[in-house]
Coordinates of N, CA, C and O in Angstrom, one line a residue:
M803 N 0.8 -1.2 0.0 CA 0.0 0.0 0.0 C 0.9 1.3 0.0 O 0.6 2.2 -0.7
K804 N 1.9 1.3 0.8 CA 2.8 2.5 0.8 C 3.5 2.7 -0.5 O 3.8 3.9 -0.8
K805 N 3.8 1.7 -1.2 CA 4.5 1.9 -2.5 C 3.6 2.6 -3.5 O 4.1 3.3 -4.3
T806 N 2.3 2.4 -3.5 CA 1.4 3.0 -4.4 C 0.9 4.3 -3.9 O 0.3 5.1 -4.7
A807 N 1.0 4.6 -2.6 CA 0.5 5.9 -2.1 C 1.2 7.1 -2.6 O 0.6 8.1 -3.0
T808 N 2.5 7.1 -2.7 CA 3.3 8.3 -3.1 C 3.0 8.6 -4.6 O 2.7 9.7 -4.9
P809 N 3.0 7.6 -5.5 CA 2.6 7.9 -6.9 C 1.2 8.5 -7.0 O 0.9 9.3 -7.8
F810 N 0.3 8.0 -6.1 CA -1.1 8.5 -6.2 C -1.1 10.0 -5.8 O -1.7 10.8 -6.5
Y811 N -0.3 10.4 -4.8 CA -0.3 11.8 -4.4 C 0.5 12.6 -5.4 O 0.2 13.8 -5.6
D812 N 1.5 12.0 -6.1 CA 2.1 12.7 -7.2 C 1.2 13.0 -8.3 O 1.1 14.1 -8.9
I813 N 0.4 12.0 -8.6 CA -0.6 12.2 -9.7 C -1.7 13.2 -9.3 O -2.1 14.1 -10.1
L814 N -2.1 13.1 -8.1 CA -3.1 14.1 -7.5 C -2.5 15.5 -7.6 O -3.1 16.4 -8.1
G815 N -1.3 15.7 -7.1 CA -0.6 17.0 -7.1 C -0.3 17.5 -8.5 O -0.5 18.7 -8.8
L816 N 0.1 16.6 -9.4 CA 0.4 17.0 -10.7 C -0.8 17.4 -11.5 O -0.8 18.4 -12.1
S817 N -1.9 16.6 -11.3 CA -3.1 17.0 -12.0 C -3.7 18.3 -11.5 O -4.2 19.2 -12.2
T818 N -3.7 18.5 -10.2 CA -4.2 19.7 -9.5 C -3.3 20.9 -9.9 O -3.9 21.9 -10.3
A819 N -2.0 20.7 -9.9 CA -1.2 21.8 -10.3 C -1.4 22.2 -11.8 O -1.4 23.4 -12.2
T820 N -1.6 21.2 -12.7 CA -1.8 21.5 -14.1 C -3.1 22.2 -14.3 O -3.2 23.2 -15.0
I821 N -4.2 21.7 -13.6 CA -5.5 22.3 -13.8 C -5.4 23.8 -13.2 O -6.0 24.7 -13.8
C822 N -4.7 23.9 -12.1 CA -4.6 25.3 -11.5 C -3.9 26.2 -12.5 O -4.3 27.4 -12.6
L823 N -2.8 25.7 -13.1 CA -2.0 26.6 -14.0 C -2.8 26.9 -15.2 O -2.8 28.1 -15.7
V824 N -3.6 26.0 -15.7 CA -4.4 26.3 -16.9 C -5.5 27.3 -16.5 O -5.8 28.2 -17.2
H825 N -6.1 27.1 -15.3 CA -7.1 28.0 -14.8 C -6.5 29.4 -14.7 O -7.1 30.4 -15.1
C826 N -5.3 29.5 -14.1 CA -4.7 30.8 -14.0 C -4.3 31.5 -15.3 O -4.3 32.7 -15.4
L827 N -4.0 30.7 -16.3 CA -3.6 31.3 -17.6 C -4.8 31.6 -18.5 O -4.8 32.6 -19.2
I828 N -5.8 30.8 -18.4 CA -7.0 30.9 -19.3 C -8.1 31.8 -18.7 O -8.7 32.5 -19.4
F829 N -8.3 31.7 -17.4 CA -9.4 32.4 -16.8 C -9.4 33.9 -17.1 O -10.4 34.6 -17.3
P830 N -8.2 34.6 -17.0 CA -8.2 36.0 -17.3 C -8.6 36.4 -18.7 O -9.3 37.4 -18.9
L831 N -8.4 35.4 -19.6 CA -8.9 35.7 -21.0 C -10.4 35.5 -21.1 O -11.1 36.3 -21.8
L832 N -11.0 34.6 -20.2 CA -12.4 34.5 -20.2 C -13.1 35.7 -19.6 O -14.3 35.9 -19.9
T833 N -12.5 36.4 -18.7 CA -13.1 37.5 -18.0 C -13.2 38.7 -19.0 O -14.0 39.6 -18.8
I834 N -12.5 38.7 -20.1 CA -12.6 39.7 -21.1 C -13.9 39.6 -21.9 O -14.5 40.6 -22.2
L835 N -14.3 38.4 -22.1 CA -15.5 38.1 -22.9 C -16.7 38.5 -22.1 O -16.7 38.4 -20.8
P836 N -17.8 38.9 -22.7 CA -18.9 39.3 -21.9 C -19.8 38.2 -21.4 O -21.0 38.1 -21.7
F837 N -19.2 37.3 -20.6 CA -20.0 36.2 -20.0 C -20.4 36.6 -18.6 O -21.1 35.8 -17.9
G838 N -19.9 37.7 -18.0 CA -20.2 38.1 -16.6 C -19.4 37.2 -15.6 O -19.8 37.1 -14.5
L839 N -18.2 36.7 -16.0 CA -17.4 35.9 -15.1 C -16.5 36.8 -14.3 O -15.9 37.8 -14.9
N840 N -16.3 36.6 -13.1 CA -15.4 37.3 -12.2 C -14.4 36.3 -11.6 O -14.8 35.2 -11.3
H841 N -13.2 36.7 -11.4 CA -12.2 35.9 -10.7 C -12.5 35.8 -9.2 O -12.8 36.8 -8.6
N842 N -12.5 34.6 -8.7 CA -12.8 34.3 -7.3 C -11.5 33.7 -6.7 O -11.2 32.5 -7.1
P843 N -10.8 34.3 -5.8 CA -9.6 33.7 -5.2 C -9.9 32.5 -4.4 O -9.0 31.7 -4.1
V844 N -11.1 32.2 -4.1 CA -11.5 31.0 -3.3 C -11.2 29.8 -4.2 O -10.7 28.7 -3.6
I845 N -11.3 29.8 -5.5 CA -11.0 28.7 -6.3 C -9.5 28.4 -6.3 O -9.0 27.3 -6.1
D846 N -8.7 29.5 -6.3 CA -7.2 29.3 -6.1 C -6.9 28.7 -4.8 O -6.0 27.9 -4.6
L847 N -7.6 29.2 -3.7 CA -7.4 28.7 -2.4 C -7.7 27.2 -2.3 O -7.0 26.4 -1.7
L848 N -8.8 26.7 -3.0 CA -9.1 25.3 -3.1 C -8.0 24.5 -3.7 O -7.6 23.4 -3.2
F849 N -7.5 25.0 -4.8 CA -6.4 24.2 -5.5 C -5.2 24.2 -4.6 O -4.5 23.2 -4.5
A850 N -4.9 25.3 -3.9 CA -3.7 25.3 -3.0 C -3.9 24.4 -1.8 O -2.9 23.8 -1.4
L851 N -5.1 24.3 -1.3 CA -5.3 23.3 -0.1 C -5.1 21.9 -0.6 O -4.6 21.1 0.2
I852 N -5.6 21.5 -1.8 CA -5.4 20.2 -2.3 C -3.9 20.0 -2.5 O -3.3 18.9 -2.2
G853 N -3.2 21.0 -3.0 CA -1.7 20.9 -3.2 C -1.0 20.7 -1.9 O 0.0 19.9 -1.8
V854 N -1.4 21.4 -0.8 CA -0.7 21.3 0.5 C -0.9 19.9 1.0 O 0.0 19.3 1.5
F855 N -2.1 19.3 0.8 CA -2.4 18.0 1.3 C -1.4 17.0 0.6 O -0.8 16.1 1.2
A856 N -1.3 17.1 -0.8 CA -0.5 16.2 -1.5 C 1.0 16.4 -1.2 O 1.8 15.4 -1.0
I857 N 1.4 17.6 -0.9 CA 2.8 17.9 -0.6 C 3.2 17.3 0.8 O 4.3 16.7 0.9
F858 N 2.3 17.5 1.8 CA 2.6 16.9 3.1 C 2.8 15.4 3.0 O 3.6 14.8 3.7
K859 N 2.0 14.7 2.1 CA 2.2 13.3 2.0 C 3.4 12.9 1.2 O 4.0 11.8 1.5
I860 N 3.9 13.8 0.3 CA 5.0 13.4 -0.5 C 6.4 13.8 0.1 O 7.3 13.0 0.0
I861 N 6.5 14.9 0.8 CA 7.8 15.3 1.2 C 8.4 14.4 2.3 O 9.6 14.5 2.5
K862 N 7.6 13.6 3.0 CA 8.2 12.7 4.0 C 9.1 11.7 3.3 O 10.0 11.2 4.0
K863 N 8.8 11.3 2.1 CA 9.5 10.2 1.5 C 10.3 10.6 0.2 O 10.7 9.8 -0.5
S864 N 10.4 11.9 0.0 CA 11.1 12.3 -1.3 C 12.4 12.9 -1.0 O 12.8 13.1 0.2
S865 N 13.2 13.2 -2.0 CA 14.5 13.7 -1.9 C 14.4 15.2 -1.4 O 13.4 15.8 -1.5
V866 N 15.6 15.7 -1.0 CA 15.7 17.1 -0.6 C 15.4 18.0 -1.7 O 14.7 19.0 -1.6
L867 N 15.8 17.7 -2.9 CA 15.6 18.5 -4.1 C 14.1 18.6 -4.4 O 13.6 19.7 -4.6
V868 N 13.4 17.5 -4.4 CA 12.0 17.5 -4.7 C 11.2 18.2 -3.6 O 10.4 19.0 -3.9
S869 N 11.6 18.0 -2.4 CA 10.9 18.6 -1.3 C 11.1 20.1 -1.3 O 10.2 20.9 -1.1
S870 N 12.3 20.6 -1.7 CA 12.6 22.0 -1.8 C 11.8 22.6 -2.9 O 11.2 23.7 -2.7
I871 N 11.8 22.0 -4.0 CA 11.0 22.5 -5.2 C 9.5 22.7 -4.8 O 8.9 23.7 -5.1
L872 N 9.0 21.6 -4.2 CA 7.5 21.6 -3.9 C 7.2 22.7 -2.8 O 6.2 23.4 -2.9
V873 N 8.1 22.8 -1.8 CA 7.8 23.8 -0.7 C 7.9 25.2 -1.2 O 7.1 26.1 -0.9
V874 N 9.0 25.5 -2.0 CA 9.2 26.8 -2.5 C 8.0 27.2 -3.5 O 7.5 28.3 -3.4
S875 N 7.6 26.2 -4.3 CA 6.5 26.5 -5.2 C 5.2 26.7 -4.5 O 4.5 27.7 -4.9
M876 N 4.9 25.9 -3.5 CA 3.7 26.2 -2.7 C 3.8 27.5 -2.0 O 2.7 28.2 -1.9
S877 N 4.9 27.9 -1.5 CA 5.0 29.2 -0.9 C 4.7 30.3 -1.8 O 4.1 31.3 -1.5
L878 N 5.2 30.2 -3.1 CA 4.9 31.2 -4.1 C 3.4 31.3 -4.4 O 2.9 32.4 -4.5
I879 N 2.8 30.2 -4.4 CA 1.4 30.1 -4.7 C 0.6 30.8 -3.5 O -0.3 31.6 -3.7
W880 N 1.0 30.4 -2.3 CA 0.3 31.0 -1.1 C 0.5 32.5 -1.0 O -0.4 33.2 -0.7
I881 N 1.7 33.0 -1.3 CA 2.0 34.4 -1.3 C 1.1 35.1 -2.3 O 0.5 36.2 -2.0
S882 N 0.9 34.5 -3.5 CA 0.1 35.1 -4.5 C -1.4 35.1 -4.1 O -2.1 36.1 -4.3
I883 N -1.9 34.0 -3.6 CA -3.3 33.9 -3.2 C -3.6 34.9 -2.1 O -4.6 35.6 -2.1
L884 N -2.8 34.9 -1.1 CA -3.0 35.7 0.1 C -2.9 37.2 -0.3 O -3.6 38.0 0.2
G885 N -2.0 37.5 -1.2 CA -1.8 38.9 -1.6 C -3.1 39.4 -2.4 O -3.5 40.5 -2.2
E886 N -3.7 38.4 -3.1 CA -4.9 38.8 -3.8 C -6.1 38.9 -2.9 O -6.9 39.8 -3.0
M887 N -6.1 38.0 -1.9 CA -7.3 38.0 -1.0 C -7.2 39.2 0.0 O -8.2 39.8 0.3
I888 N -6.0 39.5 0.5 CA -5.9 40.5 1.6 C -5.7 41.9 1.0 O -6.4 42.8 1.3
F889 N -4.8 42.0 0.0 CA -4.5 43.3 -0.6 C -5.2 43.6 -1.9 O -5.0 44.7 -2.4
E890 N -5.9 42.6 -2.4 CA -6.6 42.8 -3.7 C -5.6 43.2 -4.9 O -6.0 44.0 -5.7
I891 N -4.4 42.6 -4.8 CA -3.5 42.8 -5.9 C -3.1 41.5 -6.5 O -3.1 40.5 -5.8
H892 N -2.9 41.4 -7.8 CA -2.6 40.2 -8.5 C -1.0 40.1 -8.6 O -0.4 41.0 -9.1
I893 N -0.5 39.0 -8.0 CA 0.9 38.8 -8.0 C 1.2 37.6 -9.0 O 0.6 36.6 -8.8
D894 N 2.1 37.8 -9.9 CA 2.4 36.8 -10.9 C 3.2 35.6 -10.4 O 3.5 34.7 -11.1
L895 N 3.5 35.5 -9.1 CA 4.2 34.4 -8.5 C 3.4 33.1 -8.6 O 4.0 32.0 -8.6
I896 N 2.1 33.2 -8.8 CA 1.3 32.0 -8.8 C 1.7 31.1 -10.1 O 1.6 29.9 -10.0
Y897 N 2.1 31.8 -11.1 CA 2.4 31.1 -12.4 C 3.7 30.3 -12.1 O 3.8 29.1 -12.5
F898 N 4.7 30.9 -11.5 CA 6.0 30.3 -11.2 C 5.8 29.1 -10.2 O 6.4 28.1 -10.3
G899 N 4.9 29.4 -9.3 CA 4.6 28.3 -8.3 C 3.9 27.1 -8.9 O 4.2 26.0 -8.6
G900 N 3.0 27.4 -9.8 CA 2.3 26.3 -10.6 C 3.3 25.5 -11.4 O 3.2 24.2 -11.4
I901 N 4.2 26.2 -12.1 CA 5.2 25.5 -12.9 C 6.1 24.7 -12.1 O 6.4 23.5 -12.4
G902 N 6.5 25.2 -10.9 CA 7.4 24.5 -10.0 C 6.7 23.3 -9.4 O 7.3 22.3 -9.2
M903 N 5.4 23.4 -9.1 CA 4.7 22.2 -8.6 C 4.6 21.1 -9.6 O 4.8 20.0 -9.3
I904 N 4.4 21.5 -10.9 CA 4.4 20.5 -11.9 C 5.7 19.8 -12.1 O 5.8 18.6 -12.1
I905 N 6.8 20.6 -12.1 CA 8.1 20.1 -12.2 C 8.4 19.2 -11.0 O 9.0 18.1 -11.1
G906 N 8.1 19.6 -9.8 CA 8.4 18.8 -8.6 C 7.7 17.5 -8.6 O 8.3 16.5 -8.2
H907 N 6.4 17.5 -8.9 CA 5.6 16.3 -8.9 C 6.1 15.3 -10.0 O 6.2 14.1 -9.8
L908 N 6.4 15.9 -11.2 CA 7.0 15.0 -12.3 C 8.3 14.4 -11.9 O 8.5 13.2 -12.1
L909 N 9.2 15.2 -11.3 CA 10.5 14.7 -10.9 C 10.3 13.6 -9.8 O 11.0 12.6 -9.9
N910 N 9.5 13.9 -8.8 CA 9.2 12.9 -7.8 C 8.6 11.6 -8.3 O 9.0 10.5 -7.9
Y911 N 7.7 11.7 -9.2 CA 7.1 10.5 -9.9 C 8.1 9.7 -10.6 O 8.1 8.5 -10.5
K912 N 8.9 10.4 -11.4 CA 10.0 9.7 -12.2 C 11.0 9.0 -11.3 O 11.5 7.9 -11.5
L913 N 11.4 9.7 -10.2 CA 12.3 9.1 -9.2 C 11.7 7.9 -8.6 O 12.4 6.8 -8.4
H914 N 10.5 7.9 -8.2 CA 9.8 6.7 -7.6 C 9.7 5.6 -8.6 O 9.8 4.4 -8.3
K915 N 9.4 6.0 -9.8 CA 9.2 5.0 -10.9 C 10.5 4.3 -11.1 O 10.6 3.1 -11.4
K916 N 11.6 5.1 -11.1 CA 13.0 4.5 -11.4 C 13.4 3.6 -10.2 O 14.0 2.6 -10.4
Q917 N 13.0 3.9 -9.0 CA 13.4 3.1 -7.8 C 12.7 1.7 -7.9 O 13.2 0.7 -7.4
K918 N 11.5 1.6 -8.4 CA 10.8 0.4 -8.5 C 11.4 -0.6 -9.5 O 11.3 -1.8 -9.4
H919 N 12.0 -0.1 -10.6 CA 12.6 -0.9 -11.6 C 14.1 -1.2 -11.3 O 14.8 -0.8 -10.7

């Protein structure tokens, strides 16, 4: 069970980070169109909470490099989300955090896959 748990959390984190990054890149374009859509930082907060859950499960068993990438990336995401919620300013750090999360989860997934073979 433990051998399959970490890849599950990597896949969860990777898919959440990818969906979050796509959301962050495409949603501003959708707000230009007259659909009446407004950006809600609660959606970003939801993605970040799922990401924190996946990271806590992964960093216990991953390398220092992967743990560092994931923690720094999540910190950038939280800074951006909290800056938007508290100060109502958009900080572009969320894009770098999302890319870092994708890289960290992919790297961790490949390292675990390599260890099984």
